[in-house]
Coordinates of C-alpha atoms in Angstrom, one line a residue:
X27 CA 0.0 0.0 0.0
X28 CA 1.3 3.5 -0.9
X29 CA 0.8 6.1 1.7
X30 CA 0.9 9.7 0.5
X31 CA 1.6 12.3 3.2
X32 CA 0.4 15.9 3.1
X33 CA -1.3 17.2 0.1
X34 CA -2.3 14.4 -2.3
X35 CA -0.5 14.2 -5.6
X36 CA -3.4 12.5 -7.4
X37 CA -4.0 14.2 -10.8
X38 CA -0.9 16.5 -10.5
X39 CA 2.2 15.6 -12.4
X40 CA 5.3 15.5 -10.2
X41 CA 9.0 14.7 -10.6
X42 CA 9.5 11.5 -8.6
X43 CA 12.7 11.2 -6.5
X44 CA 13.4 7.5 -5.7
X45 CA 15.8 6.9 -2.9
X46 CA 18.1 3.9 -3.4
X47 CA 17.0 0.4 -2.4
X48 CA 17.1 -3.2 -3.5
X49 CA 13.3 -3.5 -3.4
X50 CA 11.0 -3.1 -6.3
X51 CA 8.1 -1.2 -4.7
X52 CA 9.4 2.3 -5.6
X53 CA 9.6 1.4 -9.2
X54 CA 6.1 -0.1 -9.2
X55 CA 4.8 3.2 -7.8
X56 CA 6.8 5.3 -10.3
X57 CA 5.9 3.2 -13.3
X58 CA 2.2 3.3 -12.4
X59 CA 2.3 7.1 -12.0
X60 CA 4.3 7.4 -15.3
X61 CA 1.7 5.3 -17.2
X62 CA -1.1 7.4 -15.6
X63 CA 0.6 10.6 -17.0
X64 CA 1.6 11.7 -13.5
X65 CA 5.4 11.3 -13.6
X66 CA 7.1 13.0 -16.6
X67 CA 10.4 12.9 -14.8
X68 CA 11.8 10.2 -12.5
X69 CA 15.1 10.6 -10.6
X70 CA 16.6 7.4 -9.3
X71 CA 19.5 7.1 -6.8
X72 CA 21.4 4.3 -5.4
X73 CA 25.1 4.8 -6.0
X74 CA 28.0 2.6 -5.7
X75 CA 26.9 -0.7 -4.3
X76 CA 25.8 -4.1 -5.5
X77 CA 22.4 -2.8 -6.4
X78 CA 23.7 0.0 -8.6
X79 CA 21.4 0.6 -11.6
X80 CA 18.6 -1.7 -10.3
X81 CA 15.9 1.0 -10.1
X82 CA 16.6 2.3 -13.6
X83 CA 16.6 -1.3 -14.9
X84 CA 13.3 -2.1 -13.2
X85 CA 11.6 1.1 -14.5
X86 CA 12.6 0.3 -18.1
X87 CA 11.3 -3.3 -17.6
X88 CA 8.0 -1.7 -16.5
X89 CA 7.8 0.3 -19.7
X90 CA 9.2 3.7 -18.6
X91 CA 11.3 5.2 -21.4
X92 CA 14.9 5.9 -20.6
X93 CA 14.5 9.6 -21.6
X94 CA 12.2 10.1 -18.6
X95 CA 14.7 8.6 -16.1
X96 CA 17.6 10.5 -14.5
X97 CA 20.1 8.3 -12.7
X98 CA 22.4 9.3 -9.8
X99 CA 24.9 6.5 -9.5
X100 CA 27.8 7.7 -7.4
X101 CA 26.2 8.1 -3.9
X102 CA 27.2 5.9 -0.9
X103 CA 24.5 7.1 1.5
X104 CA 21.2 9.0 1.7
X105 CA 22.8 12.4 2.1
X106 CA 24.7 11.8 -1.1
X107 CA 21.6 10.5 -2.9
X108 CA 20.3 14.1 -2.7
X109 CA 23.6 15.9 -3.0
X110 CA 24.6 14.1 -6.2
X111 CA 21.2 14.4 -7.7
X112 CA 20.9 18.1 -7.2
X113 CA 21.3 18.9 -10.9
X114 CA 18.3 16.6 -11.7
X115 CA 16.2 18.1 -8.9
X116 CA 17.0 21.6 -10.2
X117 CA 15.9 20.4 -13.7
X118 CA 12.6 19.3 -12.2
X119 CA 12.1 22.6 -10.4
X120 CA 13.1 24.6 -13.5
X121 CA 10.5 22.6 -15.5
X122 CA 7.8 23.7 -13.1
X123 CA 7.4 20.3 -11.5
X124 CA 6.7 19.7 -7.9
X125 CA 8.9 17.0 -6.4
X126 CA 7.6 13.8 -4.7
X127 CA 10.1 11.9 -2.6
X128 CA 9.5 8.1 -2.8
X129 CA 11.0 6.3 0.2
X130 CA 10.3 3.8 3.0
X131 CA 7.5 5.1 5.1
X132 CA 9.8 5.5 8.2
X133 CA 12.7 7.2 6.5
X134 CA 12.2 10.7 7.8
X135 CA 15.8 11.6 7.0
X136 CA 14.9 11.6 3.3
X137 CA 12.6 14.5 3.9
X138 CA 15.0 16.4 6.0
X139 CA 17.9 15.9 3.6
X140 CA 15.8 17.1 0.6
X141 CA 14.8 20.3 2.4
X142 CA 18.3 20.9 3.8
X143 CA 20.2 20.4 0.6
X144 CA 17.6 22.0 -1.7
X145 CA 16.0 24.8 0.4
X146 CA 14.3 26.3 -2.6
X147 CA 12.3 23.1 -3.2
X148 CA 9.3 24.7 -1.5
X149 CA 6.4 22.4 -0.8
X150 CA 7.0 18.9 -1.9
X151 CA 5.3 15.5 -1.5
X152 CA 6.3 12.2 0.0
X153 CA 5.2 8.8 -1.0
X154 CA 5.9 6.2 1.6
X155 CA 6.1 2.5 0.8
X156 CA 6.2 -0.6 3.0
X157 CA 9.5 -2.6 2.7
X158 CA 9.6 -6.4 3.0
X159 CA 12.2 -8.0 5.2
X160 CA 12.4 -11.8 5.8
X161 CA 9.2 -12.2 3.9
X162 CA 7.2 -9.8 6.1
X163 CA 5.9 -6.4 5.1
X164 CA 7.0 -3.7 7.6
X165 CA 3.8 -1.7 8.1
X166 CA 3.0 1.2 10.5
X167 CA 0.9 -1.2 12.6
X168 CA 3.1 -4.4 12.5
X169 CA 6.7 -3.1 12.7
X170 CA 7.1 -3.6 16.4
X171 CA 6.3 -7.3 16.1
X172 CA 8.7 -7.9 13.1
X173 CA 12.2 -8.3 14.5
X174 CA 14.0 -6.9 11.4
X175 CA 11.3 -4.2 11.0
X176 CA 11.6 -3.2 14.6
X177 CA 15.4 -2.9 14.4
X178 CA 15.2 -0.8 11.2
X179 CA 12.5 1.5 12.3
X180 CA 14.1 2.1 15.7
X181 CA 17.5 2.7 14.1
X182 CA 16.0 5.3 11.9

């Protein structure tokens, strides 16, 4: 289930900013929004790790054209996801698009880092998704009872 915080983005095209992960949920959200005409620009991050390029590859497999995707592939952490993608974020803002951050529902740092590194972002949206660890979806309701989910949410 996708949770959208704040003002809903339904019906309003946004530039999607996908924070790096090895899970497919963000690409499913982005591809669905692209095919609905709501994501004319998708920025993926992920950097230098064993999952480098996975988000871009999954988007293309889901029918998103490469010209829609901007790929930041040098970051080693969440701060650098934003820092190294600043030219793409500026492109989105200069195109008149509002940004929608797509990250795990409990990753508040993504919001803080976007606002800190791009103070002229203004109002932006966040789309939270529920990660799966050890075969269990880490939801707002169930995370305390899922050992890996509990550890990750508390650590955040």
